[in-house]
Structure formats: structure tokens, C-alpha cells
Amino acid sequence: MLFHSVVGLHPAVEEAAERLRAAGHRVFTPDLFDGRVPESIEAGTELKDEIGQDEILRRAIAAAAPHSEGGLVYAGFSLGAWLAQTIAMGDEKARGLLLLHGTGEVQDDADVDGLPVQLHVADPDAFEPHDWLTVWYLKMRGAGADVEVFRYRGAGHLYTHRGLPDHDAEAAERTWRVAEDFLRDLD
């Protein structure tokens, strides 16, 4: 289950899904923005606020539910990473969690014994405070997750999204090679 960022079902989401499908994975890419594809992060943030974070989460849960019986790997870009993490943390059958460009909050009583988690983020990331990663990592490890973190110095926030100002082709390619290995190990 691959959730999009605030720029909606941007072509980069389908490119990522096709790459993962070519590697043998079934990939679902729900449209949580009703077909709207904002042209910038700022416009996407306005749309996210218009729809409401609770409604977006409800839509993501509804999109995942029909596919979750056999255990999903949840993945997402930025806002989608928050959605993926939030849902995976509550899904006892989750097989893995692939986070790109962001994370979610980890509750103090979270328990995800042995959940494989891989995070790919810009270093530094303009959308995150400087100490967020250490706090997130320690909380995820405390919840029992098996966490790997990959940081990409100098990349922009949505560096995997070709066509956006943040795009970094080299960092994006490194990300997908590592992520493909992670997903292959979960099969």
C-alpha cells in the first residue's frame, strides 16, 4: 500500500509503483485527494487542510482495509509516510513499513514487536525540526520496531519526485535500490 504526499497522485507515485511492480510486488496507490494533483507542496498543504487530516486518515484506512487480510507492507511519501506509519502501528498483520520523506508520531504505549521499518529522508529536511529523527528512532525502537534509517545529504524534502524543485536523481536512485532490497527481504 503506497500512500501519496501532499502533491497527490503525482507522476512520481505511479513511477515508484511501476518500478516496484516490475520487481514483482503488488502495489496499491489510493487517491486520497479525489483526483486533485496540486502543483506544489504549498498548494498541496492547502488541499490537505481543506480536506482535513482526520478525513485523509479515514480514506487511507478505508483504502487499505480490503487488502490487509494477508498482511501489507505500508509505504508512503511525506504525508503518506505519516499515514503508512499510523496505520501500520495499529495493524498486527503489517509485514513492513517503508517511509519516504517523513514519519509519524509514535505513541508512548506503541508495540510493534519486530516490525521491519526503513526510513529515507533528506539531511537536513526543511520540514522537520533538527532533533526529530533521534526522538522518532528511539521511540520506534522502544516500540519493538527493527529500524533502518538512510539520510541523503543535500537532497530536498520530496527528492524522489521528478518534476518538483526538490528532485535529486542520484538520491532517488539510491533510495529505490535500497528500498527494493528491503521489500525483497520481506517476501
Short mmCIF file of N, CA and C in Angstrom, two decimals:
data_model
loop_
_atom_site.label_atom_id
_atom_site.label_comp_id
_atom_site.label_asym_id
_atom_site.label_seq_id
_atom_site.Cartn_x
_atom_site.Cartn_y
_atom_site.Cartn_z
N MET A 1 0.87 -1.16 0.00
CA MET A 1 0.00 0.00 0.00
C MET A 1 0.91 1.22 0.00
N LEU A 2 0.87 2.02 -1.05
CA LEU A 2 1.75 3.17 -1.22
C LEU A 2 0.91 4.45 -1.21
N PHE A 3 1.07 5.25 -0.14
CA PHE A 3 0.30 6.47 0.02
C PHE A 3 1.07 7.68 -0.50
N HIS A 4 0.37 8.57 -1.20
CA HIS A 4 0.98 9.76 -1.78
C HIS A 4 1.21 10.86 -0.74
N SER A 5 1.96 11.85 -1.16
CA SER A 5 2.27 13.03 -0.33
C SER A 5 1.20 14.10 -0.55
N VAL A 6 1.47 15.31 -0.08
CA VAL A 6 0.52 16.42 -0.26
C VAL A 6 0.41 16.86 -1.71
N VAL A 7 1.27 16.36 -2.59
CA VAL A 7 1.11 16.68 -4.01
C VAL A 7 0.28 15.61 -4.72
N GLY A 8 -0.43 14.80 -3.96
CA GLY A 8 -1.39 13.85 -4.51
C GLY A 8 -0.74 12.76 -5.35
N LEU A 9 -1.53 12.20 -6.26
CA LEU A 9 -1.02 11.14 -7.13
C LEU A 9 -0.17 11.75 -8.24
N HIS A 10 0.89 12.38 -7.82
CA HIS A 10 1.90 12.96 -8.70
C HIS A 10 2.47 11.84 -9.57
N PRO A 11 2.92 12.13 -10.77
CA PRO A 11 3.51 11.07 -11.61
C PRO A 11 4.61 10.27 -10.91
N ALA A 12 5.32 10.87 -9.98
CA ALA A 12 6.38 10.15 -9.26
C ALA A 12 5.82 8.98 -8.46
N VAL A 13 4.59 9.07 -7.99
CA VAL A 13 3.98 7.98 -7.23
C VAL A 13 3.76 6.80 -8.17
N GLU A 14 3.22 7.05 -9.34
CA GLU A 14 2.99 5.96 -10.29
C GLU A 14 4.31 5.40 -10.80
N GLU A 15 5.32 6.26 -10.99
CA GLU A 15 6.65 5.77 -11.39
C GLU A 15 7.20 4.81 -10.33
N ALA A 16 7.06 5.18 -9.07
CA ALA A 16 7.53 4.32 -7.99
C ALA A 16 6.75 3.01 -7.97
N ALA A 17 5.44 3.11 -8.12
CA ALA A 17 4.60 1.91 -8.11
C ALA A 17 4.98 0.99 -9.26
N GLU A 18 5.20 1.54 -10.45
CA GLU A 18 5.58 0.72 -11.60
C GLU A 18 6.94 0.07 -11.39
N ARG A 19 7.85 0.79 -10.79
CA ARG A 19 9.17 0.21 -10.50
C ARG A 19 9.03 -0.97 -9.54
N LEU A 20 8.21 -0.81 -8.52
CA LEU A 20 8.01 -1.89 -7.55
C LEU A 20 7.24 -3.05 -8.17
N ARG A 21 6.30 -2.76 -9.04
CA ARG A 21 5.58 -3.84 -9.74
C ARG A 21 6.53 -4.62 -10.63
N ALA A 22 7.42 -3.92 -11.31
CA ALA A 22 8.40 -4.59 -12.17
C ALA A 22 9.32 -5.50 -11.36
N ALA A 23 9.48 -5.19 -10.08
CA ALA A 23 10.30 -6.03 -9.18
C ALA A 23 9.47 -7.17 -8.59
N GLY A 24 8.19 -7.29 -9.01
CA GLY A 24 7.37 -8.41 -8.59
C GLY A 24 6.41 -8.16 -7.45
N HIS A 25 6.22 -6.91 -7.06
CA HIS A 25 5.33 -6.58 -5.94
C HIS A 25 3.97 -6.12 -6.46
N ARG A 26 2.92 -6.47 -5.72
CA ARG A 26 1.61 -5.88 -5.98
C ARG A 26 1.60 -4.55 -5.24
N VAL A 27 1.21 -3.49 -5.91
CA VAL A 27 1.24 -2.15 -5.32
C VAL A 27 -0.11 -1.48 -5.52
N PHE A 28 -0.66 -0.95 -4.43
CA PHE A 28 -1.91 -0.20 -4.46
C PHE A 28 -1.57 1.26 -4.18
N THR A 29 -2.11 2.17 -4.99
CA THR A 29 -1.84 3.60 -4.84
C THR A 29 -3.17 4.36 -4.76
N PRO A 30 -3.79 4.37 -3.59
CA PRO A 30 -5.08 5.05 -3.48
C PRO A 30 -4.96 6.56 -3.67
N ASP A 31 -5.99 7.13 -4.27
CA ASP A 31 -6.07 8.58 -4.45
C ASP A 31 -6.87 9.15 -3.29
N LEU A 32 -6.20 9.80 -2.38
CA LEU A 32 -6.85 10.35 -1.19
C LEU A 32 -7.32 11.78 -1.38
N PHE A 33 -7.04 12.35 -2.56
CA PHE A 33 -7.38 13.74 -2.85
C PHE A 33 -8.43 13.88 -3.94
N ASP A 34 -9.20 12.85 -4.22
CA ASP A 34 -10.30 12.92 -5.20
C ASP A 34 -9.85 13.40 -6.57
N GLY A 35 -8.71 12.91 -7.03
CA GLY A 35 -8.25 13.26 -8.37
C GLY A 35 -7.50 14.56 -8.49
N ARG A 36 -7.41 15.31 -7.42
CA ARG A 36 -6.70 16.59 -7.49
C ARG A 36 -5.20 16.35 -7.28
N VAL A 37 -4.38 16.96 -8.12
CA VAL A 37 -2.92 16.83 -8.03
C VAL A 37 -2.34 18.24 -7.93
N PRO A 38 -2.07 18.70 -6.72
CA PRO A 38 -1.53 20.05 -6.54
C PRO A 38 -0.18 20.21 -7.25
N GLU A 39 0.08 21.43 -7.70
CA GLU A 39 1.30 21.71 -8.44
C GLU A 39 2.51 22.01 -7.55
N SER A 40 2.27 22.15 -6.24
CA SER A 40 3.38 22.46 -5.34
C SER A 40 3.06 21.91 -3.95
N ILE A 41 4.07 21.86 -3.12
CA ILE A 41 3.88 21.43 -1.73
C ILE A 41 2.94 22.40 -1.02
N GLU A 42 3.09 23.70 -1.30
CA GLU A 42 2.25 24.70 -0.66
C GLU A 42 0.77 24.52 -1.03
N ALA A 43 0.51 24.32 -2.33
CA ALA A 43 -0.86 24.09 -2.77
C ALA A 43 -1.41 22.78 -2.19
N GLY A 44 -0.56 21.78 -2.09
CA GLY A 44 -0.97 20.51 -1.51
C GLY A 44 -1.28 20.62 -0.03
N THR A 45 -0.52 21.44 0.66
CA THR A 45 -0.78 21.66 2.08
C THR A 45 -2.13 22.33 2.27
N GLU A 46 -2.46 23.28 1.40
CA GLU A 46 -3.78 23.92 1.46
C GLU A 46 -4.89 22.89 1.22
N LEU A 47 -4.69 22.02 0.25
CA LEU A 47 -5.69 20.99 -0.05
C LEU A 47 -5.83 20.02 1.13
N LYS A 48 -4.72 19.62 1.70
CA LYS A 48 -4.74 18.73 2.88
C LYS A 48 -5.54 19.38 4.00
N ASP A 49 -5.32 20.66 4.22
CA ASP A 49 -6.04 21.37 5.27
C ASP A 49 -7.54 21.49 4.93
N GLU A 50 -7.84 21.69 3.65
CA GLU A 50 -9.24 21.78 3.22
C GLU A 50 -9.98 20.45 3.46
N ILE A 51 -9.35 19.34 3.09
CA ILE A 51 -9.97 18.03 3.28
C ILE A 51 -9.99 17.66 4.76
N GLY A 52 -8.90 17.96 5.45
CA GLY A 52 -8.76 17.64 6.87
C GLY A 52 -7.97 16.37 7.08
N GLN A 53 -7.05 16.43 8.00
CA GLN A 53 -6.16 15.29 8.27
C GLN A 53 -6.94 14.06 8.73
N ASP A 54 -7.96 14.24 9.55
CA ASP A 54 -8.76 13.09 10.01
C ASP A 54 -9.46 12.41 8.84
N GLU A 55 -9.99 13.19 7.91
CA GLU A 55 -10.67 12.62 6.74
C GLU A 55 -9.66 11.89 5.84
N ILE A 56 -8.48 12.45 5.68
CA ILE A 56 -7.46 11.79 4.86
C ILE A 56 -7.07 10.46 5.50
N LEU A 57 -6.90 10.45 6.81
CA LEU A 57 -6.58 9.20 7.50
C LEU A 57 -7.72 8.19 7.33
N ARG A 58 -8.97 8.63 7.45
CA ARG A 58 -10.11 7.74 7.27
C ARG A 58 -10.09 7.13 5.87
N ARG A 59 -9.80 7.95 4.86
CA ARG A 59 -9.74 7.47 3.48
C ARG A 59 -8.61 6.45 3.31
N ALA A 60 -7.48 6.71 3.93
CA ALA A 60 -6.35 5.78 3.81
C ALA A 60 -6.66 4.44 4.46
N ILE A 61 -7.28 4.47 5.62
CA ILE A 61 -7.66 3.23 6.30
C ILE A 61 -8.66 2.46 5.44
N ALA A 62 -9.64 3.16 4.89
CA ALA A 62 -10.64 2.50 4.04
C ALA A 62 -9.99 1.90 2.79
N ALA A 63 -8.99 2.57 2.23
CA ALA A 63 -8.30 2.05 1.05
C ALA A 63 -7.48 0.81 1.37
N ALA A 64 -6.90 0.77 2.55
CA ALA A 64 -6.04 -0.36 2.93
C ALA A 64 -6.84 -1.57 3.37
N ALA A 65 -7.98 -1.35 4.00
CA ALA A 65 -8.75 -2.44 4.62
C ALA A 65 -9.01 -3.64 3.72
N PRO A 66 -9.44 -3.47 2.47
CA PRO A 66 -9.73 -4.65 1.65
C PRO A 66 -8.51 -5.50 1.31
N HIS A 67 -7.32 -4.95 1.50
CA HIS A 67 -6.08 -5.64 1.12
C HIS A 67 -5.27 -6.13 2.31
N SER A 68 -5.69 -5.81 3.52
CA SER A 68 -4.84 -6.02 4.69
C SER A 68 -4.91 -7.42 5.29
N GLU A 69 -5.85 -8.24 4.88
CA GLU A 69 -6.03 -9.55 5.50
C GLU A 69 -4.75 -10.40 5.47
N GLY A 70 -4.06 -10.40 4.35
CA GLY A 70 -2.86 -11.22 4.23
C GLY A 70 -1.60 -10.55 4.75
N GLY A 71 -1.73 -9.34 5.25
CA GLY A 71 -0.57 -8.61 5.75
C GLY A 71 0.04 -7.73 4.67
N LEU A 72 -0.01 -6.45 4.89
CA LEU A 72 0.53 -5.48 3.94
C LEU A 72 1.87 -4.94 4.38
N VAL A 73 2.65 -4.49 3.41
CA VAL A 73 3.75 -3.59 3.67
C VAL A 73 3.18 -2.21 3.38
N TYR A 74 3.24 -1.34 4.36
CA TYR A 74 2.74 0.02 4.20
C TYR A 74 3.90 0.93 3.81
N ALA A 75 3.66 1.82 2.87
CA ALA A 75 4.69 2.75 2.42
C ALA A 75 4.03 4.08 2.11
N GLY A 76 4.84 5.14 2.19
CA GLY A 76 4.28 6.44 1.86
C GLY A 76 5.34 7.51 1.74
N PHE A 77 4.94 8.57 1.03
CA PHE A 77 5.78 9.74 0.80
C PHE A 77 5.31 10.87 1.70
N SER A 78 6.13 11.35 2.63
CA SER A 78 5.84 12.53 3.45
C SER A 78 4.51 12.38 4.19
N LEU A 79 3.46 13.10 3.80
CA LEU A 79 2.15 12.91 4.40
C LEU A 79 1.77 11.43 4.34
N GLY A 80 2.06 10.80 3.22
CA GLY A 80 1.78 9.38 3.07
C GLY A 80 2.59 8.52 4.01
N ALA A 81 3.79 8.97 4.38
CA ALA A 81 4.59 8.23 5.36
C ALA A 81 3.89 8.28 6.72
N TRP A 82 3.37 9.44 7.08
CA TRP A 82 2.61 9.55 8.33
C TRP A 82 1.43 8.59 8.31
N LEU A 83 0.69 8.57 7.19
CA LEU A 83 -0.45 7.66 7.06
C LEU A 83 0.00 6.21 7.18
N ALA A 84 1.04 5.84 6.43
CA ALA A 84 1.53 4.46 6.45
C ALA A 84 1.94 4.05 7.85
N GLN A 85 2.69 4.91 8.53
CA GLN A 85 3.13 4.58 9.89
C GLN A 85 1.94 4.47 10.84
N THR A 86 1.03 5.41 10.77
CA THR A 86 -0.13 5.40 11.66
C THR A 86 -0.93 4.12 11.50
N ILE A 87 -1.17 3.72 10.26
CA ILE A 87 -1.97 2.52 10.01
C ILE A 87 -1.18 1.26 10.38
N ALA A 88 0.07 1.19 9.99
CA ALA A 88 0.89 0.01 10.28
C ALA A 88 1.03 -0.23 11.79
N MET A 89 1.12 0.86 12.55
CA MET A 89 1.29 0.71 14.00
C MET A 89 0.05 0.10 14.65
N GLY A 90 -1.08 0.17 13.97
CA GLY A 90 -2.32 -0.41 14.50
C GLY A 90 -2.72 -1.71 13.83
N ASP A 91 -1.91 -2.18 12.88
CA ASP A 91 -2.24 -3.39 12.13
C ASP A 91 -1.30 -4.51 12.56
N GLU A 92 -1.81 -5.44 13.33
CA GLU A 92 -0.99 -6.54 13.83
C GLU A 92 -0.44 -7.42 12.71
N LYS A 93 -1.06 -7.36 11.53
CA LYS A 93 -0.62 -8.18 10.40
C LYS A 93 0.36 -7.45 9.48
N ALA A 94 0.68 -6.21 9.79
CA ALA A 94 1.62 -5.45 8.95
C ALA A 94 2.93 -6.22 8.82
N ARG A 95 3.40 -6.33 7.57
CA ARG A 95 4.65 -7.06 7.31
C ARG A 95 5.86 -6.16 7.25
N GLY A 96 5.64 -4.87 7.08
CA GLY A 96 6.75 -3.94 7.00
C GLY A 96 6.26 -2.53 6.80
N LEU A 97 7.20 -1.59 6.93
CA LEU A 97 6.88 -0.17 6.83
C LEU A 97 8.03 0.53 6.12
N LEU A 98 7.73 1.13 4.96
CA LEU A 98 8.71 1.86 4.16
C LEU A 98 8.30 3.33 4.15
N LEU A 99 9.12 4.17 4.77
CA LEU A 99 8.82 5.59 4.93
C LEU A 99 9.77 6.41 4.08
N LEU A 100 9.19 7.31 3.27
CA LEU A 100 9.97 8.18 2.40
C LEU A 100 9.62 9.62 2.73
N HIS A 101 10.60 10.39 3.12
CA HIS A 101 10.44 11.83 3.33
C HIS A 101 9.67 12.21 4.58
N GLY A 102 9.50 11.32 5.51
CA GLY A 102 8.80 11.70 6.73
C GLY A 102 8.40 10.51 7.57
N THR A 103 7.85 10.82 8.73
CA THR A 103 7.40 9.82 9.69
C THR A 103 6.12 10.32 10.34
N GLY A 104 5.67 9.58 11.30
CA GLY A 104 4.54 9.98 12.11
C GLY A 104 4.91 9.99 13.57
N GLU A 105 3.98 10.40 14.39
CA GLU A 105 4.19 10.40 15.83
C GLU A 105 4.12 8.96 16.34
N VAL A 106 4.94 8.65 17.33
CA VAL A 106 4.93 7.32 17.94
C VAL A 106 4.37 7.47 19.35
N GLN A 107 3.26 6.78 19.60
CA GLN A 107 2.63 6.84 20.92
C GLN A 107 3.52 6.15 21.96
N ASP A 108 3.47 6.62 23.18
CA ASP A 108 4.31 6.05 24.24
C ASP A 108 4.03 4.58 24.50
N ASP A 109 2.80 4.13 24.26
CA ASP A 109 2.45 2.73 24.52
C ASP A 109 2.46 1.88 23.25
N ALA A 110 3.08 2.36 22.19
CA ALA A 110 3.13 1.62 20.92
C ALA A 110 3.88 0.31 21.11
N ASP A 111 3.40 -0.72 20.39
CA ASP A 111 4.02 -2.05 20.47
C ASP A 111 3.93 -2.69 19.09
N VAL A 112 5.06 -2.78 18.39
CA VAL A 112 5.11 -3.37 17.06
C VAL A 112 6.26 -4.37 16.99
N ASP A 113 6.25 -5.28 17.90
CA ASP A 113 7.33 -6.24 18.08
C ASP A 113 7.91 -6.77 16.76
N GLY A 114 9.12 -6.36 16.45
CA GLY A 114 9.85 -6.87 15.30
C GLY A 114 9.45 -6.31 13.95
N LEU A 115 8.57 -5.31 13.89
CA LEU A 115 8.15 -4.76 12.60
C LEU A 115 9.36 -4.17 11.86
N PRO A 116 9.65 -4.67 10.65
CA PRO A 116 10.75 -4.10 9.87
C PRO A 116 10.35 -2.71 9.35
N VAL A 117 11.21 -1.73 9.59
CA VAL A 117 10.93 -0.34 9.18
C VAL A 117 12.17 0.22 8.51
N GLN A 118 11.95 0.86 7.36
CA GLN A 118 13.03 1.54 6.67
C GLN A 118 12.58 2.97 6.39
N LEU A 119 13.43 3.93 6.73
CA LEU A 119 13.15 5.36 6.54
C LEU A 119 14.21 5.97 5.65
N HIS A 120 13.76 6.76 4.65
CA HIS A 120 14.64 7.51 3.75
C HIS A 120 14.26 8.98 3.83
N VAL A 121 15.21 9.84 4.22
CA VAL A 121 14.91 11.26 4.39
C VAL A 121 16.06 12.14 3.94
N ALA A 122 15.71 13.37 3.58
CA ALA A 122 16.70 14.39 3.26
C ALA A 122 17.46 14.75 4.54
N ASP A 123 18.70 15.19 4.37
CA ASP A 123 19.53 15.58 5.51
C ASP A 123 20.23 16.89 5.17
N PRO A 124 19.76 17.99 5.75
CA PRO A 124 18.63 18.13 6.67
C PRO A 124 17.32 18.18 5.88
N ASP A 125 16.22 18.04 6.59
CA ASP A 125 14.90 18.12 5.98
C ASP A 125 14.24 19.41 6.46
N ALA A 126 13.92 20.27 5.52
CA ALA A 126 13.36 21.59 5.85
C ALA A 126 12.02 21.52 6.57
N PHE A 127 11.33 20.37 6.50
CA PHE A 127 10.02 20.25 7.12
C PHE A 127 10.06 19.60 8.50
N GLU A 128 11.24 19.32 9.00
CA GLU A 128 11.36 18.65 10.30
C GLU A 128 12.32 19.43 11.21
N PRO A 129 12.04 19.46 12.53
CA PRO A 129 12.98 20.09 13.46
C PRO A 129 14.28 19.28 13.51
N HIS A 130 15.35 19.88 13.95
CA HIS A 130 16.66 19.23 13.86
C HIS A 130 16.78 17.96 14.69
N ASP A 131 16.04 17.81 15.77
CA ASP A 131 16.20 16.63 16.63
C ASP A 131 15.12 15.58 16.45
N TRP A 132 14.22 15.75 15.48
CA TRP A 132 13.08 14.86 15.32
C TRP A 132 13.48 13.42 15.08
N LEU A 133 14.54 13.19 14.31
CA LEU A 133 14.91 11.84 13.91
C LEU A 133 15.36 10.99 15.10
N THR A 134 16.15 11.58 15.99
CA THR A 134 16.60 10.85 17.17
C THR A 134 15.43 10.44 18.04
N VAL A 135 14.51 11.36 18.27
CA VAL A 135 13.34 11.07 19.11
C VAL A 135 12.49 9.98 18.45
N TRP A 136 12.21 10.14 17.16
CA TRP A 136 11.40 9.15 16.44
C TRP A 136 12.06 7.77 16.49
N TYR A 137 13.35 7.73 16.19
CA TYR A 137 14.09 6.46 16.16
C TYR A 137 14.03 5.76 17.53
N LEU A 138 14.30 6.49 18.59
CA LEU A 138 14.29 5.88 19.92
C LEU A 138 12.90 5.38 20.30
N LYS A 139 11.86 6.13 19.93
CA LYS A 139 10.50 5.68 20.23
C LYS A 139 10.13 4.44 19.41
N MET A 140 10.52 4.41 18.15
CA MET A 140 10.23 3.24 17.32
C MET A 140 10.97 2.01 17.85
N ARG A 141 12.23 2.19 18.19
CA ARG A 141 12.99 1.06 18.76
C ARG A 141 12.37 0.61 20.08
N GLY A 142 11.93 1.57 20.89
CA GLY A 142 11.28 1.25 22.15
C GLY A 142 9.97 0.50 21.95
N ALA A 143 9.31 0.72 20.82
CA ALA A 143 8.07 0.02 20.49
C ALA A 143 8.34 -1.38 19.94
N GLY A 144 9.60 -1.68 19.69
CA GLY A 144 9.97 -3.00 19.21
C GLY A 144 10.25 -3.10 17.72
N ALA A 145 10.23 -1.98 17.01
CA ALA A 145 10.47 -2.00 15.57
C ALA A 145 11.95 -2.24 15.27
N ASP A 146 12.20 -2.89 14.15
CA ASP A 146 13.55 -3.11 13.64
C ASP A 146 13.79 -2.03 12.59
N VAL A 147 14.49 -0.95 12.97
CA VAL A 147 14.54 0.28 12.18
C VAL A 147 15.88 0.48 11.48
N GLU A 148 15.79 0.84 10.19
CA GLU A 148 16.95 1.30 9.43
C GLU A 148 16.65 2.72 8.95
N VAL A 149 17.65 3.61 9.02
CA VAL A 149 17.47 4.99 8.59
C VAL A 149 18.54 5.31 7.55
N PHE A 150 18.10 5.91 6.44
CA PHE A 150 19.01 6.35 5.39
C PHE A 150 18.77 7.83 5.16
N ARG A 151 19.86 8.60 5.26
CA ARG A 151 19.77 10.05 5.10
C ARG A 151 20.54 10.47 3.86
N TYR A 152 20.00 11.48 3.17
CA TYR A 152 20.56 11.91 1.90
C TYR A 152 20.93 13.39 1.99
N ARG A 153 22.23 13.62 2.24
CA ARG A 153 22.74 14.96 2.46
C ARG A 153 22.53 15.81 1.22
N GLY A 154 21.92 16.96 1.45
CA GLY A 154 21.72 17.94 0.39
C GLY A 154 20.49 17.74 -0.48
N ALA A 155 19.79 16.63 -0.29
CA ALA A 155 18.58 16.39 -1.09
C ALA A 155 17.44 17.25 -0.54
N GLY A 156 16.48 17.57 -1.39
CA GLY A 156 15.30 18.31 -0.95
C GLY A 156 14.27 17.36 -0.34
N HIS A 157 13.26 17.92 0.28
CA HIS A 157 12.27 17.12 1.02
C HIS A 157 11.67 16.00 0.17
N LEU A 158 11.06 16.31 -0.96
CA LEU A 158 10.47 15.29 -1.84
C LEU A 158 11.44 14.95 -2.98
N TYR A 159 12.65 14.55 -2.63
CA TYR A 159 13.70 14.35 -3.63
C TYR A 159 13.43 13.20 -4.60
N THR A 160 12.48 12.33 -4.32
CA THR A 160 12.17 11.24 -5.27
C THR A 160 11.18 11.68 -6.34
N HIS A 161 10.64 12.87 -6.24
CA HIS A 161 9.59 13.33 -7.15
C HIS A 161 10.15 14.13 -8.32
N ARG A 162 10.38 13.43 -9.43
CA ARG A 162 10.84 14.09 -10.65
C ARG A 162 9.82 15.16 -11.04
N GLY A 163 10.30 16.33 -11.42
CA GLY A 163 9.41 17.42 -11.82
C GLY A 163 9.18 18.44 -10.72
N LEU A 164 9.53 18.10 -9.49
CA LEU A 164 9.42 19.08 -8.40
C LEU A 164 10.81 19.67 -8.12
N PRO A 165 10.87 20.88 -7.56
CA PRO A 165 12.16 21.52 -7.31
C PRO A 165 13.08 20.70 -6.39
N ASP A 166 12.52 19.87 -5.51
CA ASP A 166 13.33 19.08 -4.57
C ASP A 166 14.01 17.88 -5.22
N HIS A 167 13.63 17.53 -6.43
CA HIS A 167 14.11 16.28 -7.03
C HIS A 167 15.63 16.19 -7.07
N ASP A 168 16.14 15.03 -6.69
CA ASP A 168 17.57 14.71 -6.72
C ASP A 168 17.67 13.30 -7.31
N ALA A 169 18.02 13.21 -8.58
CA ALA A 169 18.02 11.92 -9.29
C ALA A 169 18.93 10.89 -8.64
N GLU A 170 20.11 11.31 -8.22
CA GLU A 170 21.06 10.36 -7.61
C GLU A 170 20.53 9.83 -6.27
N ALA A 171 20.04 10.71 -5.42
CA ALA A 171 19.49 10.28 -4.13
C ALA A 171 18.25 9.41 -4.34
N ALA A 172 17.43 9.75 -5.32
CA ALA A 172 16.23 8.96 -5.59
C ALA A 172 16.62 7.54 -6.03
N GLU A 173 17.59 7.42 -6.92
CA GLU A 173 18.01 6.10 -7.39
C GLU A 173 18.59 5.27 -6.24
N ARG A 174 19.42 5.89 -5.41
CA ARG A 174 19.97 5.16 -4.25
C ARG A 174 18.84 4.69 -3.35
N THR A 175 17.85 5.57 -3.13
CA THR A 175 16.71 5.22 -2.27
C THR A 175 16.00 3.99 -2.82
N TRP A 176 15.67 4.00 -4.10
CA TRP A 176 14.90 2.89 -4.66
C TRP A 176 15.67 1.59 -4.69
N ARG A 177 16.99 1.65 -4.90
CA ARG A 177 17.78 0.41 -4.85
C ARG A 177 17.74 -0.21 -3.46
N VAL A 178 17.92 0.62 -2.43
CA VAL A 178 17.88 0.13 -1.04
C VAL A 178 16.48 -0.34 -0.67
N ALA A 179 15.47 0.42 -1.05
CA ALA A 179 14.08 0.06 -0.74
C ALA A 179 13.69 -1.26 -1.42
N GLU A 180 14.12 -1.46 -2.65
CA GLU A 180 13.82 -2.72 -3.34
C GLU A 180 14.42 -3.91 -2.60
N ASP A 181 15.64 -3.76 -2.10
CA ASP A 181 16.26 -4.83 -1.31
C ASP A 181 15.46 -5.10 -0.04
N PHE A 182 15.04 -4.04 0.62
CA PHE A 182 14.23 -4.16 1.84
C PHE A 182 12.95 -4.93 1.55
N LEU A 183 12.25 -4.55 0.48
CA LEU A 183 10.98 -5.21 0.15
C LEU A 183 11.21 -6.66 -0.27
N ARG A 184 12.29 -6.93 -1.00
CA ARG A 184 12.59 -8.30 -1.40
C ARG A 184 12.82 -9.18 -0.17
N ASP A 185 13.47 -8.64 0.84
CA ASP A 185 13.71 -9.40 2.08
C ASP A 185 12.44 -9.68 2.85
N LEU A 186 11.39 -8.87 2.64
CA LEU A 186 10.12 -9.10 3.33
C LEU A 186 9.28 -10.18 2.68
N ASP A 187 9.58 -10.53 1.42
CA ASP A 187 8.81 -11.54 0.69
C ASP A 187 9.09 -12.95 1.22
#
